[in-house]
Each structure stands twice: as C-alpha cells, then as structure tokens.
CSV table of C-alpha atoms and ligand atoms in Angstrom, one decimal:
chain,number,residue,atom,x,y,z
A,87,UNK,CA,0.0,0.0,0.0
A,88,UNK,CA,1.1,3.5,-1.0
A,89,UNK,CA,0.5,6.1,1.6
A,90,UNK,CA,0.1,9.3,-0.7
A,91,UNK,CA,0.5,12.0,2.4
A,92,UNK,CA,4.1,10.3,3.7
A,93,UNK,CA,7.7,10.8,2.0
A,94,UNK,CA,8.2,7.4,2.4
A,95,UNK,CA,11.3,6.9,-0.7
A,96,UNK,CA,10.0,4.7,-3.5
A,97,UNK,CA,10.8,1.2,-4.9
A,98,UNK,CA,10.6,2.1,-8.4
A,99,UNK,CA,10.5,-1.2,-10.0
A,100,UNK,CA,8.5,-3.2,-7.2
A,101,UNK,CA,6.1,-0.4,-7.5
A,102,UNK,CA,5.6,-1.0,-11.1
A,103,UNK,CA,5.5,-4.6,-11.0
A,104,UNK,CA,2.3,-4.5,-8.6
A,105,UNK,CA,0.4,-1.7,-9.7
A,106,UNK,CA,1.1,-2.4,-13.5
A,107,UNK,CA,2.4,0.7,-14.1
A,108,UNK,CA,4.0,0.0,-17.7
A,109,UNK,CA,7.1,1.3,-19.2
A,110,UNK,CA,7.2,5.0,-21.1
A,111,UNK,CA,10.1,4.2,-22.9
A,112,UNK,CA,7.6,2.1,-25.5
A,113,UNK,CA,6.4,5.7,-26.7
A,114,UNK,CA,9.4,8.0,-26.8
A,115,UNK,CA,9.4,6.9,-30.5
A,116,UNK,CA,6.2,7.9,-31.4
A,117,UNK,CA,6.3,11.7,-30.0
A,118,UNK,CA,7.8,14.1,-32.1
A,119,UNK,CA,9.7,16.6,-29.5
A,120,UNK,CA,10.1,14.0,-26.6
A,121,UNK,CA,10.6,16.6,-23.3
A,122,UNK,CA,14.3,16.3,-22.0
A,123,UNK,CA,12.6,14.2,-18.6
A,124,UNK,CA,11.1,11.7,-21.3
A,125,UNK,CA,14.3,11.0,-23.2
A,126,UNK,CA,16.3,10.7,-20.2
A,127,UNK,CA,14.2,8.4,-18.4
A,128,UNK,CA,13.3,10.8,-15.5
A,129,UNK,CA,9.0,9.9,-16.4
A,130,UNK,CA,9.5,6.2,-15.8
A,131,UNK,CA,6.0,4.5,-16.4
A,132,UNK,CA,2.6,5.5,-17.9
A,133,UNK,CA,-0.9,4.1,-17.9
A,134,UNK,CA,-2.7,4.7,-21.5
A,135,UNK,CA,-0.4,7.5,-22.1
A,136,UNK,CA,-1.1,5.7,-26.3
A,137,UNK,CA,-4.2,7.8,-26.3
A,138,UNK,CA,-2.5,11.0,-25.6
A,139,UNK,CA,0.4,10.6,-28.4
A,140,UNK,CA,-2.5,10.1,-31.0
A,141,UNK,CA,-4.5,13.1,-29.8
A,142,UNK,CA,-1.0,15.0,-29.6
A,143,UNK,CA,-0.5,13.6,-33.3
A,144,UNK,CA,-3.6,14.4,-34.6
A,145,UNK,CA,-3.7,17.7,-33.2
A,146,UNK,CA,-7.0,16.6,-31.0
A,147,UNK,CA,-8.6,18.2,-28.3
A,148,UNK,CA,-6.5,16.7,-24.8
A,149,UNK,CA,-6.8,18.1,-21.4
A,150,UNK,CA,-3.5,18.0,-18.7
A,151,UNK,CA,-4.8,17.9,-14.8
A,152,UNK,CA,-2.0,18.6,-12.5
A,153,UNK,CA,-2.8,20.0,-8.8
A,154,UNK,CA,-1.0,21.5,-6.1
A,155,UNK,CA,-1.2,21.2,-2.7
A,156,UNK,CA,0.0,24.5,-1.0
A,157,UNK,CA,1.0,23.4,2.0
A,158,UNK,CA,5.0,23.9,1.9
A,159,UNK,CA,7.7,26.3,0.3
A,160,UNK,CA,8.5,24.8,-3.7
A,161,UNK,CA,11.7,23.3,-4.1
A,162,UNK,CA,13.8,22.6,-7.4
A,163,UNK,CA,12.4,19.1,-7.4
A,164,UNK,CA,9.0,20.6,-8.2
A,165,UNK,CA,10.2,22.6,-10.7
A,166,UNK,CA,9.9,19.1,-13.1
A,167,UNK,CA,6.1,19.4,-12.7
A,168,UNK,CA,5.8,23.1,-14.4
A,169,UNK,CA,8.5,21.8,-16.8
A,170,UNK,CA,6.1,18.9,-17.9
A,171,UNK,CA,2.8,21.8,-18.1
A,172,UNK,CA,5.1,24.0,-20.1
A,173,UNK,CA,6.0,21.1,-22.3
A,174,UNK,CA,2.4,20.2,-22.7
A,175,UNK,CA,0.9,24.0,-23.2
A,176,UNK,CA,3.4,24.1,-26.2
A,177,UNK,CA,1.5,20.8,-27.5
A,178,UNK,CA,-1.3,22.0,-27.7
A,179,UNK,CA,-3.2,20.7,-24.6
A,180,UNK,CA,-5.7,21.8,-22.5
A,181,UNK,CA,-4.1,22.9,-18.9
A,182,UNK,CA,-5.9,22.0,-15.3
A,183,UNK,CA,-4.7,23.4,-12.0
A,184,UNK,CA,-6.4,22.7,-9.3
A,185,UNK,CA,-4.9,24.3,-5.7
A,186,UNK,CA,-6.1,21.4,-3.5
A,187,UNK,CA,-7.1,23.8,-0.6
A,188,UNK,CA,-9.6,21.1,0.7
A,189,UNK,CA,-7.1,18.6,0.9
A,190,UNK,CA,-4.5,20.8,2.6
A,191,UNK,CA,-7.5,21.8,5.0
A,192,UNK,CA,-7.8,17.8,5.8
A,193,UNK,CA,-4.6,16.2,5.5
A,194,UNK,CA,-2.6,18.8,6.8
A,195,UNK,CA,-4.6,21.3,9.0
A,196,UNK,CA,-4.2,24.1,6.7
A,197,UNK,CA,-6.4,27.1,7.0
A,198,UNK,CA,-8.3,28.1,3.5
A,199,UNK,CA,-6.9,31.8,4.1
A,200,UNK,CA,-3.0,30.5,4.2
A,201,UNK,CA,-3.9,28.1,1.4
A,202,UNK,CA,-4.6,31.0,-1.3
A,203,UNK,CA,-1.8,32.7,0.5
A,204,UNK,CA,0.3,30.3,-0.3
A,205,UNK,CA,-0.8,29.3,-3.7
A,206,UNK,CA,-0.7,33.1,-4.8
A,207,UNK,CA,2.6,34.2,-3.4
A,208,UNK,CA,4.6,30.6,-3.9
A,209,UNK,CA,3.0,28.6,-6.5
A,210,UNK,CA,1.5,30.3,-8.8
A,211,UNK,CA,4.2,33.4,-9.0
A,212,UNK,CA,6.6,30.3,-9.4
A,213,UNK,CA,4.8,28.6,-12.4
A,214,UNK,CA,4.9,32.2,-14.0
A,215,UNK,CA,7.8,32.5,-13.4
A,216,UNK,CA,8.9,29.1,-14.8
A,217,UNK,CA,7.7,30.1,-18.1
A,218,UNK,CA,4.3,28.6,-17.9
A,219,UNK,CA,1.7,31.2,-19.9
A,220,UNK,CA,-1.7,32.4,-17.6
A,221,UNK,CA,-2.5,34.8,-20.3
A,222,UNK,CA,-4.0,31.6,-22.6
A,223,UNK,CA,-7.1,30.7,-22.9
A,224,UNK,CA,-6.2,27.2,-22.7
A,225,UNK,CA,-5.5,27.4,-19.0
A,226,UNK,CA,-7.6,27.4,-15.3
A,227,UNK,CA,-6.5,27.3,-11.9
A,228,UNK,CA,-8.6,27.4,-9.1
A,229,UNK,CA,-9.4,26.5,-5.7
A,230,UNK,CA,-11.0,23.4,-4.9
A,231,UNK,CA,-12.8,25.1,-2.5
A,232,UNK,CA,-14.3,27.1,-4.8
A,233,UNK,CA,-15.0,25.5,-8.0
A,234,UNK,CA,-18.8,24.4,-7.6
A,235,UNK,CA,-18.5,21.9,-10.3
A,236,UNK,CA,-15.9,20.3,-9.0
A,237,UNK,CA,-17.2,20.0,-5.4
A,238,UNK,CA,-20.8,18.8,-6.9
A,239,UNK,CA,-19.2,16.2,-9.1
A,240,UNK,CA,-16.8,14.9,-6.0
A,241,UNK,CA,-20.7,14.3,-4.7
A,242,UNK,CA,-22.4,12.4,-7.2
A,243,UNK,CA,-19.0,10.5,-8.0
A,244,UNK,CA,-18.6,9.3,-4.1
A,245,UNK,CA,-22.1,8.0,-3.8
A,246,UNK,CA,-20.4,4.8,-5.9
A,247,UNK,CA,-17.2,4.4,-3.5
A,248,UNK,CA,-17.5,2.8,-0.2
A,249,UNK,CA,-15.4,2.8,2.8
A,250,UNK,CA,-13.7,-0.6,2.3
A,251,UNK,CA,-12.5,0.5,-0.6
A,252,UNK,CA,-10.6,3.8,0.9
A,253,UNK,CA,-9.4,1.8,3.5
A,254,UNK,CA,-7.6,-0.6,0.6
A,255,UNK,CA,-6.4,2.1,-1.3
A,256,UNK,CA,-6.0,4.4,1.5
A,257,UNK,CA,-5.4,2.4,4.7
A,258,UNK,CA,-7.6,4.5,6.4
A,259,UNK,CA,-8.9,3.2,9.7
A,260,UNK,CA,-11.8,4.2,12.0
A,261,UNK,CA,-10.3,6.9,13.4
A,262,UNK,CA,-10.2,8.7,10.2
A,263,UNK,CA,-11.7,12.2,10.1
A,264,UNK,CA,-14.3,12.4,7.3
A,265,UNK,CA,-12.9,15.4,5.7
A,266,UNK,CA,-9.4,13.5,5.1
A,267,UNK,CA,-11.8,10.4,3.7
A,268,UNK,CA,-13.4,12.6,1.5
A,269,UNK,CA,-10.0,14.6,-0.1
A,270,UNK,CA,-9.4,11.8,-2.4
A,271,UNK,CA,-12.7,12.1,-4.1
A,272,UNK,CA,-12.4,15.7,-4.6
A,273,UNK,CA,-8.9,14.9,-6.4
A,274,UNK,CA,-11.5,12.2,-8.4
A,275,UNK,CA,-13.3,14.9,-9.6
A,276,UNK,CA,-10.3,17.9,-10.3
A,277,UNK,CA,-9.3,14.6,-12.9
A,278,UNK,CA,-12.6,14.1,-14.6
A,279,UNK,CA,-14.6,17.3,-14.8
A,280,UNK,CA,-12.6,18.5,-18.0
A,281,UNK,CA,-15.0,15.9,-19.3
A,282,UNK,CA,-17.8,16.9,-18.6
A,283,UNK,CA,-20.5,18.4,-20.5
A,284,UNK,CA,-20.5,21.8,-19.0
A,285,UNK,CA,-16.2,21.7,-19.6
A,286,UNK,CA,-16.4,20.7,-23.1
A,287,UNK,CA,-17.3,16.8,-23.2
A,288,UNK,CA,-15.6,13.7,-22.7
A,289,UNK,CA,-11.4,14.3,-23.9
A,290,UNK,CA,-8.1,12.3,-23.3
A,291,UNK,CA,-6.8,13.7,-20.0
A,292,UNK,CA,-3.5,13.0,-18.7
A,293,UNK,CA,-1.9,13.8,-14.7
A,294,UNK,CA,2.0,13.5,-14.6
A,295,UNK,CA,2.4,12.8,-11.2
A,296,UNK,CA,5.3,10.8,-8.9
A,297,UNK,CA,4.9,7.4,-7.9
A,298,UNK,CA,3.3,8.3,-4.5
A,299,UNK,CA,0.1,9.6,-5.9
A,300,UNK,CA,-0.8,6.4,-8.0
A,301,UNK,CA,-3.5,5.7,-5.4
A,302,UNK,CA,-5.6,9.0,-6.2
A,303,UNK,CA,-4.9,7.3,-10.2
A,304,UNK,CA,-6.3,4.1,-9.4
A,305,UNK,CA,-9.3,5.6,-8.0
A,306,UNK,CA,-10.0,7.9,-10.4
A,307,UNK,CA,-9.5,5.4,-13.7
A,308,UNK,CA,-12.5,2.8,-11.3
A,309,UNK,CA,-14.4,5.3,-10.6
A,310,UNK,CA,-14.3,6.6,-14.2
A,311,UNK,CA,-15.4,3.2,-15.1
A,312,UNK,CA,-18.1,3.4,-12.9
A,313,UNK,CA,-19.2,6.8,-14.4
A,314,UNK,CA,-18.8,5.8,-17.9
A,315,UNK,CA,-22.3,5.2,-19.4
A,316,UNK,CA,-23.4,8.6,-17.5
A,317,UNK,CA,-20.8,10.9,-18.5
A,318,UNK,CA,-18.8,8.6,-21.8
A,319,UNK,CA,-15.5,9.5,-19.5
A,320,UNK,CA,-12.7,7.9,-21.2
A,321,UNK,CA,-10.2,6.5,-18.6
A,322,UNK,CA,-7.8,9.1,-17.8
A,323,UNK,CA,-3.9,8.1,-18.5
A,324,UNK,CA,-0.9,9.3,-16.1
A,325,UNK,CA,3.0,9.4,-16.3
A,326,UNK,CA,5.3,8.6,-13.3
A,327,UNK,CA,8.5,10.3,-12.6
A,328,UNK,CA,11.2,9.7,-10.8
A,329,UNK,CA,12.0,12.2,-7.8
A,330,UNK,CA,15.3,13.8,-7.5
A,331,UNK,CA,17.5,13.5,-4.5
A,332,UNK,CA,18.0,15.2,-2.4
A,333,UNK,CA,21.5,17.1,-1.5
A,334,UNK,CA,22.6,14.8,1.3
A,335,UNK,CA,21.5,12.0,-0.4
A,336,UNK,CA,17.9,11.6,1.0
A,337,UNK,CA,15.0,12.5,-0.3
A,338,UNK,CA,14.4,16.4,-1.1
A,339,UNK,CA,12.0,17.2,1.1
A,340,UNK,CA,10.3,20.8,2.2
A,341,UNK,CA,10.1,19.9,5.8
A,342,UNK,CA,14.4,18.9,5.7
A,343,UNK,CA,15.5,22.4,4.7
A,344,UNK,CA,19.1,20.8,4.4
A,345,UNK,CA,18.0,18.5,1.5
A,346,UNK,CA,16.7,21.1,-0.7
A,347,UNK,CA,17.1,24.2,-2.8
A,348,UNK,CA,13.8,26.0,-2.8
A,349,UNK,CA,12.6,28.5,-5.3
A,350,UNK,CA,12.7,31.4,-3.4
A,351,UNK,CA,16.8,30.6,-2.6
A,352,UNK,CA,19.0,33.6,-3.0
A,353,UNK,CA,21.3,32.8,-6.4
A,354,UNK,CA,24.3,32.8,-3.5
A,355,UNK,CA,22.4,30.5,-1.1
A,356,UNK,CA,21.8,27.9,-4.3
A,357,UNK,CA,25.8,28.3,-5.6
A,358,UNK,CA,26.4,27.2,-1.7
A,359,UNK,CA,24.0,24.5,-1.8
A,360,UNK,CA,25.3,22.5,-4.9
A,361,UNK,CA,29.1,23.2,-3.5
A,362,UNK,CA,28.3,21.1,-0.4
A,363,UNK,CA,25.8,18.6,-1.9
A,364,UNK,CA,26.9,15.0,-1.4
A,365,UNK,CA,28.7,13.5,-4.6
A,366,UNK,CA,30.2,10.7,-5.8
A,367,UNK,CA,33.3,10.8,-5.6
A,368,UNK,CA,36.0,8.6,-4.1
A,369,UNK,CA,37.9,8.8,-1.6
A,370,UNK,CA,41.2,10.4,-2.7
A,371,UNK,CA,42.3,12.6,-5.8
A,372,UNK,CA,44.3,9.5,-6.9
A,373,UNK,CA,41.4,7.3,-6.5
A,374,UNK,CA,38.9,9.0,-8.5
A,375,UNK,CA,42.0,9.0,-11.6
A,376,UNK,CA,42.2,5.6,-11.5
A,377,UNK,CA,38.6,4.5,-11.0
A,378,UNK,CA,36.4,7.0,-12.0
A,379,UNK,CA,33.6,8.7,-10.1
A,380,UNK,CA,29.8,7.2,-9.5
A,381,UNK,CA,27.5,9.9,-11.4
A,382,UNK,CA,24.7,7.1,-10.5
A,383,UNK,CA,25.0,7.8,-6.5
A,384,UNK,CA,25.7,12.0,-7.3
A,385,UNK,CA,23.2,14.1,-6.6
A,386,UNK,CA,25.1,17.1,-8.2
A,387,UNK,CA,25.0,14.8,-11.7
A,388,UNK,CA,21.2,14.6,-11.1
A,389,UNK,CA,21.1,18.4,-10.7
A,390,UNK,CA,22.4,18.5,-14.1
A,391,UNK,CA,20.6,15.9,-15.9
A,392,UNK,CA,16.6,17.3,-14.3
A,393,UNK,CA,17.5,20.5,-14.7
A,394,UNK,CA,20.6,22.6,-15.3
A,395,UNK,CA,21.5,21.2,-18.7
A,396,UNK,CA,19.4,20.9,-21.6
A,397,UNK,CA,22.1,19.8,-23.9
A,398,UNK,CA,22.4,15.8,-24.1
A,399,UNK,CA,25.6,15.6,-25.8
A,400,UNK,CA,27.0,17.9,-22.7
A,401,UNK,CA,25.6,15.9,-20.0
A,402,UNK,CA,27.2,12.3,-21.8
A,403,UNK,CA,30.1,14.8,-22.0
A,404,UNK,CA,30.3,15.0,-18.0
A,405,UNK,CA,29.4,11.5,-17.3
A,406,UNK,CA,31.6,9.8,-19.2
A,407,UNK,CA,34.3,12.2,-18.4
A,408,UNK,CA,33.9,11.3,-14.3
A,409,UNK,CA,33.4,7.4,-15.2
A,410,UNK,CA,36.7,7.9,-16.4
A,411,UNK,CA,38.4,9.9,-13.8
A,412,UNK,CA,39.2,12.8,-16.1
A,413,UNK,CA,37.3,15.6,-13.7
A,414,UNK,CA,37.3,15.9,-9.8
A,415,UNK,CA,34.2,16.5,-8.3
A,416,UNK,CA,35.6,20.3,-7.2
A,417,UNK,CA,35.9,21.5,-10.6
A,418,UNK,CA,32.7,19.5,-11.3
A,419,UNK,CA,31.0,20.8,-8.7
A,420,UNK,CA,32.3,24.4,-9.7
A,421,UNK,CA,30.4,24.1,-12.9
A,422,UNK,CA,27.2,22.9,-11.6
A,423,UNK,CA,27.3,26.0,-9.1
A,424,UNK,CA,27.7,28.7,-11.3
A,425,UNK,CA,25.2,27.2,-13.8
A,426,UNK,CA,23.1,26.9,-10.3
A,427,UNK,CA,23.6,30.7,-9.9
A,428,UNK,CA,22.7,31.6,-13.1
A,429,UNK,CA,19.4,29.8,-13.3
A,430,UNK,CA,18.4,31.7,-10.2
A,431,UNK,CA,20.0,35.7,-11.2
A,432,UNK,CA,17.5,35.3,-13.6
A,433,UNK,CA,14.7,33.2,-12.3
A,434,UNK,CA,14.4,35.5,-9.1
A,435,UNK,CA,13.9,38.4,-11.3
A,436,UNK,CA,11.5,36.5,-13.2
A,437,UNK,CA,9.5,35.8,-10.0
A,438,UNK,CA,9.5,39.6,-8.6
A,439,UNK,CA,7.4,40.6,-11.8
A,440,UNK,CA,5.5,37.3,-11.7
A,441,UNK,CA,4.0,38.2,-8.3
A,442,UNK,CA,1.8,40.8,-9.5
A,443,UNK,CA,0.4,39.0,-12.2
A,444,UNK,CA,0.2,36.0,-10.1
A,445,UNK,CA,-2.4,38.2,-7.4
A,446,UNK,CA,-5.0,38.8,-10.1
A,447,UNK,CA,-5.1,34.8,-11.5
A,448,UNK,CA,-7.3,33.7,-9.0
A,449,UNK,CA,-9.5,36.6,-9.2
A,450,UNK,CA,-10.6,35.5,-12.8
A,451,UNK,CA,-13.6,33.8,-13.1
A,452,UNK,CA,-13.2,29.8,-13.7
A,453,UNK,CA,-13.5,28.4,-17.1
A,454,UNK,CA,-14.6,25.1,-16.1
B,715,SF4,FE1,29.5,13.8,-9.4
B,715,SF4,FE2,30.9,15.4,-11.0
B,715,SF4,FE3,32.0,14.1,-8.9
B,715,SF4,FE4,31.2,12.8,-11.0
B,715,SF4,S1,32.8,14.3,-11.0
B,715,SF4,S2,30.9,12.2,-8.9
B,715,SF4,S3,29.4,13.9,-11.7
B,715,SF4,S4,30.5,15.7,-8.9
C-alpha cells in the first residue's frame, strides 16, 4: 500500500510490477519533440499514455490535470512538474490546476486563508515565473474550494465508492476524520470534470504525477469506469516520474530544509548548496583518476541531468568524463554551481514581476 500523504522513498520497480504501471520508454518513439525528462528516463512509467500521443498527433482536443497542494515552500524538485505543463501548453493541450485547498484543509490542518496565501505568493508566482503562460485561454487554476463543479461532481461521484474501498487504497482506519476520507474524491473529480458536459465533453486527460500519488490514479480510472455510461469518461492516462534526491542523499524534502534548494533561494544560497551537496566521488584525488567517479549515486550529476542542462551531448560529455576519472568532483561541482547561480539571477527576477500577475489569477472567473 502506497500512503500518498508520507515521504516514504519509493521502490521504483516493485512499484511498477504491482500496480502495473507499464514502461514509457515504448512511446518516446512515437512523439515528435520527446521533453528532456522523457528522453532521459526521468517519467519512468505510464498508464494509456497511447491515447495522448494520438490526440498530440492528430492535433485533437486533450486536457493535462496537475494540482498543487500548497502546504509547503517549492523546491527545485517541483520545478519538473511546471516543466512537464510548459511542455504540454506548447503541445497543444488543454491545462488544469487545481490548488487542492480542501485537501490541505484535511490532510494537513491548513487554513483556507493561508492556502490561497500560499498558492498566490509561492505557486502560482513560481509557475509564471517558470515560463508557464496564464495569459492563454487554454489554461484554469482554481481553488478546490471554490470551484462548484468540482465540489458537486466529488458528490455524485462518491455515492459509488464505499469505505472498504478507501481503506484498501487508503489504509484509512476508524479513526479517520471524514474530511481527510473525503480529499481523495475531490482529487477524483479535479481529474474528470474537463469531461464533462458543462467543460467541453468527454477528452483524453493525462496527470503526470510521482509514484506516491498512483493511489488517487487508481481511484480515479475505477471510478471513471463506474461513471462511464453517464458521462462517456474515457479512462484518464498518467505518467510517473522519478523524484530527485535530495543534496545529502535523502530524499528532497520541504520539511528537511538541508535536502533542498527551494525556489525562493538567493542565487548565493543555491551556488552554496550544490558546493556542499553530497557527490560521488571517491575517496582520494588519486582514487577517482584511476577508477572514476559514480554519477549514479551523485546528486550534483542529477542536478544536471533534471534540470541545469538541456544539452544531451553535454551531459554524456560529463558522465563519461567522471566514469573515467578525467574531472574531480571540485571543478565538477564548480560548474554545476555557477550554472546553479545563473538559473536563479535570472529566475528571481522572473518571480519579482510574476507576483503581481500571479495576485489577479485567482481573481478571474473559472472556465470550467
Ligand atoms: Fe558527481 Fe561530477 Fe564528482 Fe562525477 S565528477 S561524482 S558527476 S560531482
């Protein structure tokens, strides 16, 4: 059982071998501009992702559902999810962002006030800021808590999911508040209401999510099924990424400041960061000459390869080079820093004009 709310680290493989999650590498062929995540096997696994390369191929209607949960500062891991809507608003699809106040509310004792806070100030000025265009009309964000079709379809959906089945998916016991019980089936609904009538009809939808938040996938695909005949929903697909790791070799994690570069980092504080992060280097100077560092077990490699550089034939360039012991992880680790503190001279100017654009998004009206 998956516990979606924990940071528990994942087994990627005996997670796909249970759940069924199935290989993405089948369809890097078959998409024309693979993203940089994709080709580098960063998104891992895929449920019906087919039906999303032949509406991205035939330049049909799709729809991209990907929430937030404002309940903690972003950190550079999270920046792969706005990569991945930036990627998909380029292709032509149809973005969803639903700020999952309610679940925040339930899972984490978050008030509703802090939540839009949080989502205005941190998550949306970061998305902006990330590249990702609000100005389109091919985009909505909005707050569970206030999206009436959502919260009326999380209604009708639930009256076809029973307790025995949360506390399979879930583990939830009886000591469960109903509120936290009832999260997941808002989540149901953020997934499936591009489909309905009111938001345009039954469409391919896709949620790129990590491997922790397969539960709220499995739910959603049954209770699409269940659904089906009312509303025609086609089963929604998903992707599955890996996560990055964090700087000392844990998890990167909100709540362990010392794992992770947030967002909001000075471009000093971020330089600093990568020049202490754990590598994976030997032991001794003459050591890594003769055998070669570990770019497998370093997170400053994984820095490079999820985010700092785009070019492939560079980032071969620096493994091969430490698999054969031509560069030490100082001059290495150099590199990666000043590339670090570039990203962020000109992200953080990026996100002081995105925060007054970012104040007005939720003011707009819902589309769907
Ligand atoms: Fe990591 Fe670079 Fe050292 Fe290799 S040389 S282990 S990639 S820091």
């Amino acid at each position: 059982m998956i516990d979606p709310w924990s940071s528990a680290i994942i087994d990627y493989e005996k997670l796909t071998e249970q759940f069924g999650i199935k290989p993405f590498e089948d369809f890097k062929k078959d998409i024309e501009n693979p993203h940089i995540l994709m080709k580098r096997g960063v998104i891992f696994g895929q449920r019906d992702y087919g039906r999303i390369v032949k509406a991205m191929r035939e330049k049909k209607e799709f729809a991209v559902v990907s929430g937030m949960m404002p309940s903690g500062k972003m950190h550079i891991g999270h920046k792969m999810i706005v990569d991945q809507l930036n990627w998909y608003q380029k292709n032509g699809a149809d973005i969803y962002i639903p700020i999952a106040d309610m679940e925040a509310y339930s899972a984490r004792g978050v008030d509703f006030e802090d939540s839009k806070e949080l989502a205005i100030f941190e998550y949306i000025t970061n998305y902006i800021a990330l590249g990702l265009d609000f100005e389109k009309d091919n985009i909505d964000v909005y707050l569970q808590s206030e999206n009436q079709i959502v919260v009326d379809l999380a209604y009708i959906l639930s009256k076809r999911v029973n307790f025995n089945e949360m506390k399979a998916i879930y583990g939830f016991s009886g000591s469960a508040n109903f509120a936290h019980m009832y999260a997941p089936l808002i989540q149901v609904a953020d997934i499936l209401h591009p489909q309905i009538k009111e938001c345009g009809g039954p469409k391919p939808v896709v949620v790129p999510v990590g491997p922790d938040q397969d539960p709220h996938i499995r739910l959603t695909r049954d209770v699409a099924e269940r659904f089906k005949s009312k509303y025609g929903f086609i089963t929604p697909s998903s992707t599955y990424h890996r996560f990055i790791t964090g700087l000392t070799g844990d998890k990167m994690s909100s709540s362990k400041p010392k794992t992770a570069i947030f967002l909001s980092d000075s471009p000093q504080t971020a330089q600093k960061k990568v020049k202490s992060a754990k590598t994976g280097g030997r032991e001794s100077l003459d050591e890594q000459r003769e055998l070669g560092g570990i770019p497998e077990d370093c997170t400053v490699y994984e820095l490079l390869l999820y985010h700092l550089t785009g070019s492939d034939d560079e980032l071969k360039e620096v493994y091969h080079n430490c698999k054969n012991g031509n560069i030490m992880c100082g001059e290495c680790k150099n590199n990666a820093s000043s590339m670090m503190k570039n990203f962020f001279e000109d992200f953080n100017q990026k996100r002081e004009k995105a925060k007054k654009k970012a104040q007005k998004i939720l003011d707009r009206e819902s589309k769907c």
